[in-house]
Each structure stands twice: as structure tokens, then as C-alpha cells.
Coordinates of C-alpha atoms in Angstrom, one line a residue:
X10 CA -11.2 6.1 37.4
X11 CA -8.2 4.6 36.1
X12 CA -6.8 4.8 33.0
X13 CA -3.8 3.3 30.9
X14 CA -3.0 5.2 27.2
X15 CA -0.5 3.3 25.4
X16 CA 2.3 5.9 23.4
X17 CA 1.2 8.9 26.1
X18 CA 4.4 10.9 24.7
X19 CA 2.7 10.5 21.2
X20 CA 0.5 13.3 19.4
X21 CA -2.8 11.6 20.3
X22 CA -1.9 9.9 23.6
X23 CA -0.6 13.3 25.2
X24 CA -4.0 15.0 24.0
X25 CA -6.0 12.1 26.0
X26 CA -3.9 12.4 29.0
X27 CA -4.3 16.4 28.8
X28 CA -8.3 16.1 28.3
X29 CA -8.6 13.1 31.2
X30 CA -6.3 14.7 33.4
X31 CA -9.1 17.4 33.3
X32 CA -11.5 14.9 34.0
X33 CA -9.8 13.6 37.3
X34 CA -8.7 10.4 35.8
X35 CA -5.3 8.5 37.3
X36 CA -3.5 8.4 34.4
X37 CA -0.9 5.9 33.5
X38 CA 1.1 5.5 30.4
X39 CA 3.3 3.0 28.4
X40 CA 6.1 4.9 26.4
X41 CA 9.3 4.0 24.5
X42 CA 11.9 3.8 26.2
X43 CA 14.1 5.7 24.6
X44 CA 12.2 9.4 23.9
X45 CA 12.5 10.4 20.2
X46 CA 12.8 14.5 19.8
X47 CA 9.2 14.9 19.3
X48 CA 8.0 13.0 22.8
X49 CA 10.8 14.7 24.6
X50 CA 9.0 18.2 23.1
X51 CA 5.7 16.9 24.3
X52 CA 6.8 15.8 27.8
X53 CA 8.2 19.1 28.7
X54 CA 4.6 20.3 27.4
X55 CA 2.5 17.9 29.1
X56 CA 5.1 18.9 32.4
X57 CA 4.9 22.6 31.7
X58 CA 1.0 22.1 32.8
X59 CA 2.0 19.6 35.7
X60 CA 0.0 17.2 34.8
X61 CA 0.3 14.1 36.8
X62 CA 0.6 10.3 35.3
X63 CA 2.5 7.3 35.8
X64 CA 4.8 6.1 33.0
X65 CA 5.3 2.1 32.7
X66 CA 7.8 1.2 30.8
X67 CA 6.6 -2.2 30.1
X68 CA 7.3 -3.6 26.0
X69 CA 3.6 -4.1 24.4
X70 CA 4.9 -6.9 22.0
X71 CA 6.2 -9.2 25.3
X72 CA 2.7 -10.9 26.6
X73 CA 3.8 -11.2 30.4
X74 CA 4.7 -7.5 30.5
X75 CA 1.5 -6.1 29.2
X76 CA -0.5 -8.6 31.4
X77 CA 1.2 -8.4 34.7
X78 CA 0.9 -4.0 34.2
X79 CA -2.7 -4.8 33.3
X80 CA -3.0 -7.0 36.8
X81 CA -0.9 -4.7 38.6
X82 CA -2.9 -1.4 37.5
X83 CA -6.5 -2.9 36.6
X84 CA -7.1 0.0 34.6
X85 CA -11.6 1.1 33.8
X86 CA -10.2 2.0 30.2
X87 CA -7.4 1.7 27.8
X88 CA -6.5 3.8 24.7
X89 CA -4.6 2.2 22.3
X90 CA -2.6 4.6 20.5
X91 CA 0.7 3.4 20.1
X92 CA 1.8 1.9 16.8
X93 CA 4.8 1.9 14.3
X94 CA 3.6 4.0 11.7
X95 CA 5.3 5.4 8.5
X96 CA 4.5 8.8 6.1
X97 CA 3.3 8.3 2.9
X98 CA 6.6 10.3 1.4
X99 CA 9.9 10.7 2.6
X100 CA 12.9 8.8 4.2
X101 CA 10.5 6.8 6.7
X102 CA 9.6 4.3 4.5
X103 CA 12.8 1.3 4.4
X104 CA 11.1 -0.9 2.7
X105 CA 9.6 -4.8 2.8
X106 CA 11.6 -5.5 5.9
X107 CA 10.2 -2.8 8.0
X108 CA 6.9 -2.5 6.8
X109 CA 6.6 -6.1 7.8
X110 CA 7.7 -5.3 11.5
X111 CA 5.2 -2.4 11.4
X112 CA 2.7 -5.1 10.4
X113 CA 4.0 -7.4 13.3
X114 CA 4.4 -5.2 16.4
X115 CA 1.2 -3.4 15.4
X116 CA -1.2 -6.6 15.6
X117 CA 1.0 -8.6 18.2
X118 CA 0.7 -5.6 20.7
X119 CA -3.4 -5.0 19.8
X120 CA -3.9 -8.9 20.3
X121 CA -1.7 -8.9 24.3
X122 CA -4.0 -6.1 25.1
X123 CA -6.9 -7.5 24.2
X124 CA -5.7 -10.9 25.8
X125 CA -4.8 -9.3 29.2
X126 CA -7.9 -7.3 29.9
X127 CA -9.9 -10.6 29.0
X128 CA -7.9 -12.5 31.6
X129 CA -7.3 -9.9 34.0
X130 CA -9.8 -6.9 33.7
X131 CA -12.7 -8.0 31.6
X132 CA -15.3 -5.4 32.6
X133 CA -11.7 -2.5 31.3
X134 CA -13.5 -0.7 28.3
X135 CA -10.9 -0.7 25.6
X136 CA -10.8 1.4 22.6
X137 CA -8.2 1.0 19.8
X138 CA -6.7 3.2 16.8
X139 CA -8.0 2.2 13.4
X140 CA -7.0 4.4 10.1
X141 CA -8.6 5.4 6.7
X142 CA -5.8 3.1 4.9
X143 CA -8.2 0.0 6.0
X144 CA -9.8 1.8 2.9
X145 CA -6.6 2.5 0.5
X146 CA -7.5 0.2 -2.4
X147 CA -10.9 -0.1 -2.2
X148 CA -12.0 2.5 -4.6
X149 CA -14.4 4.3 -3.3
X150 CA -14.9 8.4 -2.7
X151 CA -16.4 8.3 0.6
X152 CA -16.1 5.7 3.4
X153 CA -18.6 4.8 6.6
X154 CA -19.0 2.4 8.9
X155 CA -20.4 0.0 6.0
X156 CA -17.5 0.0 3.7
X157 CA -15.8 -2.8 3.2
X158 CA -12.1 -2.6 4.0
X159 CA -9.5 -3.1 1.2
X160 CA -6.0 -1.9 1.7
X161 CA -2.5 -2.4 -0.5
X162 CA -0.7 -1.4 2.4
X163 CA 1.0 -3.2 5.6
X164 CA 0.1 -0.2 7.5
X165 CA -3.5 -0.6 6.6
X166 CA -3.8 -4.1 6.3
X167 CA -2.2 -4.4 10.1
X168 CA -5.5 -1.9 11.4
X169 CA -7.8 -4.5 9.2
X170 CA -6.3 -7.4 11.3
X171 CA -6.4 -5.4 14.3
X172 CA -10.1 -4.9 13.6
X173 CA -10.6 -8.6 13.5
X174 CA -9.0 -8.9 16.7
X175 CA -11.5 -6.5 18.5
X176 CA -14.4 -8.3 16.7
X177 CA -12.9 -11.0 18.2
X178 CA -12.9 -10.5 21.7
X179 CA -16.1 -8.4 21.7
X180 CA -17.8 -11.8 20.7
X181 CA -16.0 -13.0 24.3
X182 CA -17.6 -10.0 26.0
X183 CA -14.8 -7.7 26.3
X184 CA -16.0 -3.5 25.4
X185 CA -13.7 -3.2 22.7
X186 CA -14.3 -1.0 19.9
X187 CA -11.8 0.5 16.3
X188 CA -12.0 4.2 16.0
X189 CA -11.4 4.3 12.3
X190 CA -9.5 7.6 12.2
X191 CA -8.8 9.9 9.4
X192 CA -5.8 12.2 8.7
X193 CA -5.4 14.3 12.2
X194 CA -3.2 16.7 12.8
X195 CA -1.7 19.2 15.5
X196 CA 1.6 21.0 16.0
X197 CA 2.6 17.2 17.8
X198 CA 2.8 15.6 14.7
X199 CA 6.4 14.5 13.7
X200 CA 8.6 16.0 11.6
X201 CA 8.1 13.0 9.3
X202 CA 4.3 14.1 8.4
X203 CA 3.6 16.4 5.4
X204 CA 1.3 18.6 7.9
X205 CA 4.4 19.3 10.2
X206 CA 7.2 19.3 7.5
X207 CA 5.3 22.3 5.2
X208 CA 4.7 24.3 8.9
X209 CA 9.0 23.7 9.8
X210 CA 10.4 23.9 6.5
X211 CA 8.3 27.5 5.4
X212 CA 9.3 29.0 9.1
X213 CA 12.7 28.7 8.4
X214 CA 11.8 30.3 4.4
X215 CA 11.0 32.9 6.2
X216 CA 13.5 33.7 8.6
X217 CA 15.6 33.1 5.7
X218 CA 17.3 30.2 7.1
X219 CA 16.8 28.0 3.6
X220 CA 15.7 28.8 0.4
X221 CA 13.7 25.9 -0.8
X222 CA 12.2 22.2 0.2
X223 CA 10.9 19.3 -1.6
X224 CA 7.2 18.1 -1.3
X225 CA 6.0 14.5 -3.4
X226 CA 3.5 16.4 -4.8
X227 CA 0.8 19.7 -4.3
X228 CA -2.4 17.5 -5.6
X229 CA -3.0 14.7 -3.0
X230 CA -5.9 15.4 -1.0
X231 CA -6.2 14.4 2.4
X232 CA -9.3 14.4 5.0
X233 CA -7.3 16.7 7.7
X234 CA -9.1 17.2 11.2
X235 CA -7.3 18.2 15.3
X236 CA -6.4 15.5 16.0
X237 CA -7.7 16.8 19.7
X238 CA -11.4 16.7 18.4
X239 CA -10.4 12.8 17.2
X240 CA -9.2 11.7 20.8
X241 CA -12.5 13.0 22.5
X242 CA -14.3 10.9 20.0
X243 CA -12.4 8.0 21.0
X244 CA -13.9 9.3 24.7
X245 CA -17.3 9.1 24.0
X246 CA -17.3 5.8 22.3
X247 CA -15.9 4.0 25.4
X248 CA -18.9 5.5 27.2
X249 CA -21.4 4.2 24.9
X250 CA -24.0 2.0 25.9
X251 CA -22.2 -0.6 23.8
X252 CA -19.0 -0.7 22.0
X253 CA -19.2 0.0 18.5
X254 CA -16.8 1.0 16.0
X255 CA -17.2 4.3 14.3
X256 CA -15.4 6.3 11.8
X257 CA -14.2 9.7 12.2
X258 CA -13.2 12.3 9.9
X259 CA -14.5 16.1 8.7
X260 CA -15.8 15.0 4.9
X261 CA -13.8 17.3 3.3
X262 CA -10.9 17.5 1.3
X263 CA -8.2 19.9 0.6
X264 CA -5.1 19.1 -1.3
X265 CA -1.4 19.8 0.1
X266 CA -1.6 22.6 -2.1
X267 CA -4.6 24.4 -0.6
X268 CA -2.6 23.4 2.8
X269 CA 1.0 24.6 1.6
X270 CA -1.5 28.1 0.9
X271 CA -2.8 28.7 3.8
X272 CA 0.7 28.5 5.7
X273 CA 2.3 30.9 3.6
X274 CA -0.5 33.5 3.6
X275 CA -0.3 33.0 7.8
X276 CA 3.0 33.8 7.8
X277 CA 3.3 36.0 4.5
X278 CA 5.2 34.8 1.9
X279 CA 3.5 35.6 -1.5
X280 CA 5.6 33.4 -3.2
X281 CA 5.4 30.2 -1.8
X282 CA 5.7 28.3 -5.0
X283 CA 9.3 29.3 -5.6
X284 CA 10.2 27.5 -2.6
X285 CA 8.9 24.5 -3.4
X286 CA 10.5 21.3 -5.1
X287 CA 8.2 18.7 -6.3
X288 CA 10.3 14.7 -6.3
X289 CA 7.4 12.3 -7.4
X290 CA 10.1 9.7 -6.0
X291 CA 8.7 10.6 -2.9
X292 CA 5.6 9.2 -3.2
X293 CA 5.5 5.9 -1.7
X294 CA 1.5 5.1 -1.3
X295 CA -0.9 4.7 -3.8
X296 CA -4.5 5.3 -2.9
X297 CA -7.2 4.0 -5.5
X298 CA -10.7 6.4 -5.0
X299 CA -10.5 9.0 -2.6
X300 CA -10.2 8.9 1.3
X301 CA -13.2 11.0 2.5
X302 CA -14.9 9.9 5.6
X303 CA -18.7 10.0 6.9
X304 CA -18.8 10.6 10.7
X305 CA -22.4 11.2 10.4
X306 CA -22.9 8.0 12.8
X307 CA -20.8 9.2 15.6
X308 CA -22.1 12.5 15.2
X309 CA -25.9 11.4 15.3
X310 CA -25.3 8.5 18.2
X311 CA -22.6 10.3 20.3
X312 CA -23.2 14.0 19.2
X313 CA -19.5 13.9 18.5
X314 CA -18.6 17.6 17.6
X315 CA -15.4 19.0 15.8
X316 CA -14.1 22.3 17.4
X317 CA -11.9 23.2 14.7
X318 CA -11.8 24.0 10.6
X319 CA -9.6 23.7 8.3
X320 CA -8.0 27.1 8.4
X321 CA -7.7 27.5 12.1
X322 CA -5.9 24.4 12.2
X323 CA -3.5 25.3 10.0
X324 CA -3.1 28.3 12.2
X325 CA -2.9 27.0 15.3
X326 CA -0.4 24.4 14.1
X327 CA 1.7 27.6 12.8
X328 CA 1.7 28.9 16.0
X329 CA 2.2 26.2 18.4
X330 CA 5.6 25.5 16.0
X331 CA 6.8 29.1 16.0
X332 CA 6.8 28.8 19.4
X333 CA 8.5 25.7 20.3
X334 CA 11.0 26.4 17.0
X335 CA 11.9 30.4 18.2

């Protein structure tokens, strides 16, 4: 079996190629091609196990490129993971001009996938990465598979179009399918994410390296799963008897706060809270309801399973970035 995962060198792409890898799967992969830090620290990871695959540097937004590799591989599946993507706080977000590049690249390089397997590998099963910002302004406390999608964001409205797009070409017979993905999180997160920021910024608190950081605020609550649970969800849906999209997510919330908490008792500093600077300028997003989701479909039709809680993923993030960072 062949498969292609677009942005391998990215958190959720290097967990697929680690998980199919074990499956036997020839792996190829389309990164950047110039490495940020964080892809360079998850190469050498992926290399430290010597895992095999076959990186294409072909540009996802240039049709011919993405449809002669698609000809040239003819890969059974494709994960579409890759996408421009920026934190809800912090010095990511540059305003109108790039968010409406994010928007562009995001659905232009969804639609010449879709486009290429249809022409040149129609019977490729093809799953693509959806978000809970489809659901940022549509005020609601918990989301499914039923909700309707409502977003006051680029980000999220980009996922909505790229929906449409695999809607699209499922009614031309192509098994695509949207894997509506909550907040997910590991140690290869980048630096830009509150998750990894909190773990970097209250390591070097404790080896004394800097006194204090600044958070946009302690009370947002976010829907935080391993991201390595996610991606084998994304694996069961393109073995389905049909494709279907599903949402997938843990139900439960905890606030930055409850997160900021748990890292300090891991590593021991009582008090955390002196450390910390809240900016509200920081806060770029504006969510209206909450965004909890309800796996229970992918759960009951895929007995979908999540390996890890809250806590030991906040420990296991802590770890994996003492170890990397000392």
C-alpha cells in the first residue's frame, strides 16, 4: 500500500508516517521546502527511528505539480495535513493580507488534490483536515456531525470551503471525507501554540533562565486531545465502508489555566502565577458558544478510542520537551 501525507515534517503528518510506517505502508511525503525549526526537530526524530519515506518536494498550490506526483506515485491514500495555519494569540497573526493567503493556499491546495486523484487515481481514498473553527461563531456548547458550520474566521471559513470541495467530489465518486478535528496537541506542536509555549517558557522558569512570560488570558477553554489518537482516527475513516466525515474531539474542557496547573505541579513550581503576565492584546479570536466536540459517531461506527487524558498529556508533552530542550 502506498501512501502520500502532505506536511510529513508537520505535528500530525510525522505521527501518520510513524503509525503507517508500522503498518508496512511506502510512505511518501510533500514538505516545505525550506524546514522551519520545528520540522527540522521532527525529522531528526522521525530519522532517529529510521523510518523510511520519500519526500517530494512538489508546491500543493501549482496544479501540474500535484497532478503529475499523483500520476507518478498513484498513491491507495492521501492525508491532507498540510495547511497555513495561525494561533489564536501572539505574533502569528499579520493581519487581513495573510489571513487571506491562509484562506487561498488552504482551499487552492485541497481543490488540486482532489482534482488529481479524480483524473489520475480515482479509486485513492483521501481524507482531509477539517477544524472546530468551522464552528467559531455559531454559538453553540457542543458540536457533532449535525451542526451547522458558522465561522468569523479565514482559518475556519477556508476548512468550510474545503468541506464543500470534498462534498463535491464525493458526489463524482471520489472516497473523500473532512475529519473535523479539535484542539490536538503533542510535544510537535510549534512554538507558536499556547500548548507548547506554557511547556518551553515554564522549563526555562525553572532552570531559572527567565523570570516571567505573557499568556492572552488563563480562562479560555479549549477541547485538548494527542494529537496521535486524532491521526489514527483519520486511519479508520479511510477504511470505512464509505467515506464519511466525522468529528473528533474528547468532550471536555479545561481552561489554560487548569493547563498552565498541571505543568507547573509536573515540574514543581508552587508559584506559577507569579510568572505569569496576562496582555488581553493577545487575543486575536473570538469564539461565540463554546467549542466542545461529540465524537460519539466515530466512536460508535469506527470504535475510535483515545489512549490518552488530559493529565498524561500534559505530561508527556513535558517530557518529550525537556528532552529535546536539555
Amino acid at each position: 500500500m502506498k501512501v502520500l501525507i502532505t506536511g510529513i515534517l508537520g505535528q500530525d503528518g510525522s505521527f501518520l508516517c510513524e503509525q503507517l510506517n508500522h503498518m508496512g505502508y511506502e510512505i511518501h511525503g510533500i514538505a516545505k521546502e525550506v524546514l522551519s525549526d520545528n520540522s527540522r526537530m521532527i525529522k531528526l526524530e522521525l530519522d532517529k527511528q529510521s523510518i523510511q519515506y520519500y519526500l517530494h518536494k512538489t508546491n500543493l498550490y501549482d496544479f501540474e505539480s500535484v497532478r503529475n506526483l499523483i500520476k507518478e506515485i498513484s498513491p491507495d491514500e492521501i492525508y491532507h495535513m498540510a495547511a497555513y495555519h495561525v494561533s489564536s494569540e501572539g505574533k502569528g497573526n499579520l493581519g487581513t493580507i495573510r489571513e487571506q493567503i491562509l484562506f487561498n493556499n488552504n482551499v487552492l491546495a485541497t481543490a488540486n488534490l482532489l482534482e488529481s486523484c479524480l483524473l489520475e487515481k480515482p479509486d485513492c481514498h483521501i481524507v482531509t483536515a477539517g477544524s472546530c473553527l468551522m464552528y467559531d461563531a455559531s454559538n453553540t456548547f457542543e458540536q457533532n456531525e449535525e451542526t451547522r458550520f458558522h465561522s468569523n474566521s479565514l482559518y475556519g471559513l477556508a476548512k468550510i470551503t474545503e468541506n464543500q470541495l470534498v462534498e463535491y467530489y464525493r458526489t463524482k465518486g471520489l472516497y473523500a471525507c473532512t475529519a473535523i478535528l479539535y484542539n490536538h496537541e503533542s510535544h510537535r506542536r510549534s512554538s507558536g501554540f499556547v500548548t507548547k509555549k506554557v511547556v518551553e517558557n515554564m522549563i526555562k522558569i525553572k532552570k531559572k533562565e527567565i523570570n516571567s512570560f505573557e499568556l492572552g488570558s488563563l480562562l479560555i477553554e479549549k477541547d485538548w486531545g494527542f494529537a496521535g489518537d486524532y491521526t489514527m482516527g483519520m486511519y479508520l475513516m479511510l477504511h470505512n465502508s464509505k467515506a464519511t466525515d466525522y468529528v473528533l474531539a474528547t468532550g471536555v474542557l479545561h481552561t489554560v489555566q487548569d493547563y498552565v496547573e498541571q505543568v507547573a505541579k509536573y515540574l514543581g513550581i508552587d508559584d506559577w502565577y507569579m510568572h505569569i503576565n496576562i496582555n488581553t492584546d493577545m487575543i486575536t479570536r473570538k469564539i461565540n458558544g463554546k467549542l466542545r466536540g461529540n465524537s460519539s459517531k466515530i466512536e460508535r461506527e469506527l470504535n475510535w478510542k483515545r489512549t490518552m487524558g488530559f493529565n498524561q498529556l500534559v505530561e508527556n508533552i513535558v517530557e518529550n520537551v525537556l528532552e529535546y530542550m536539555y
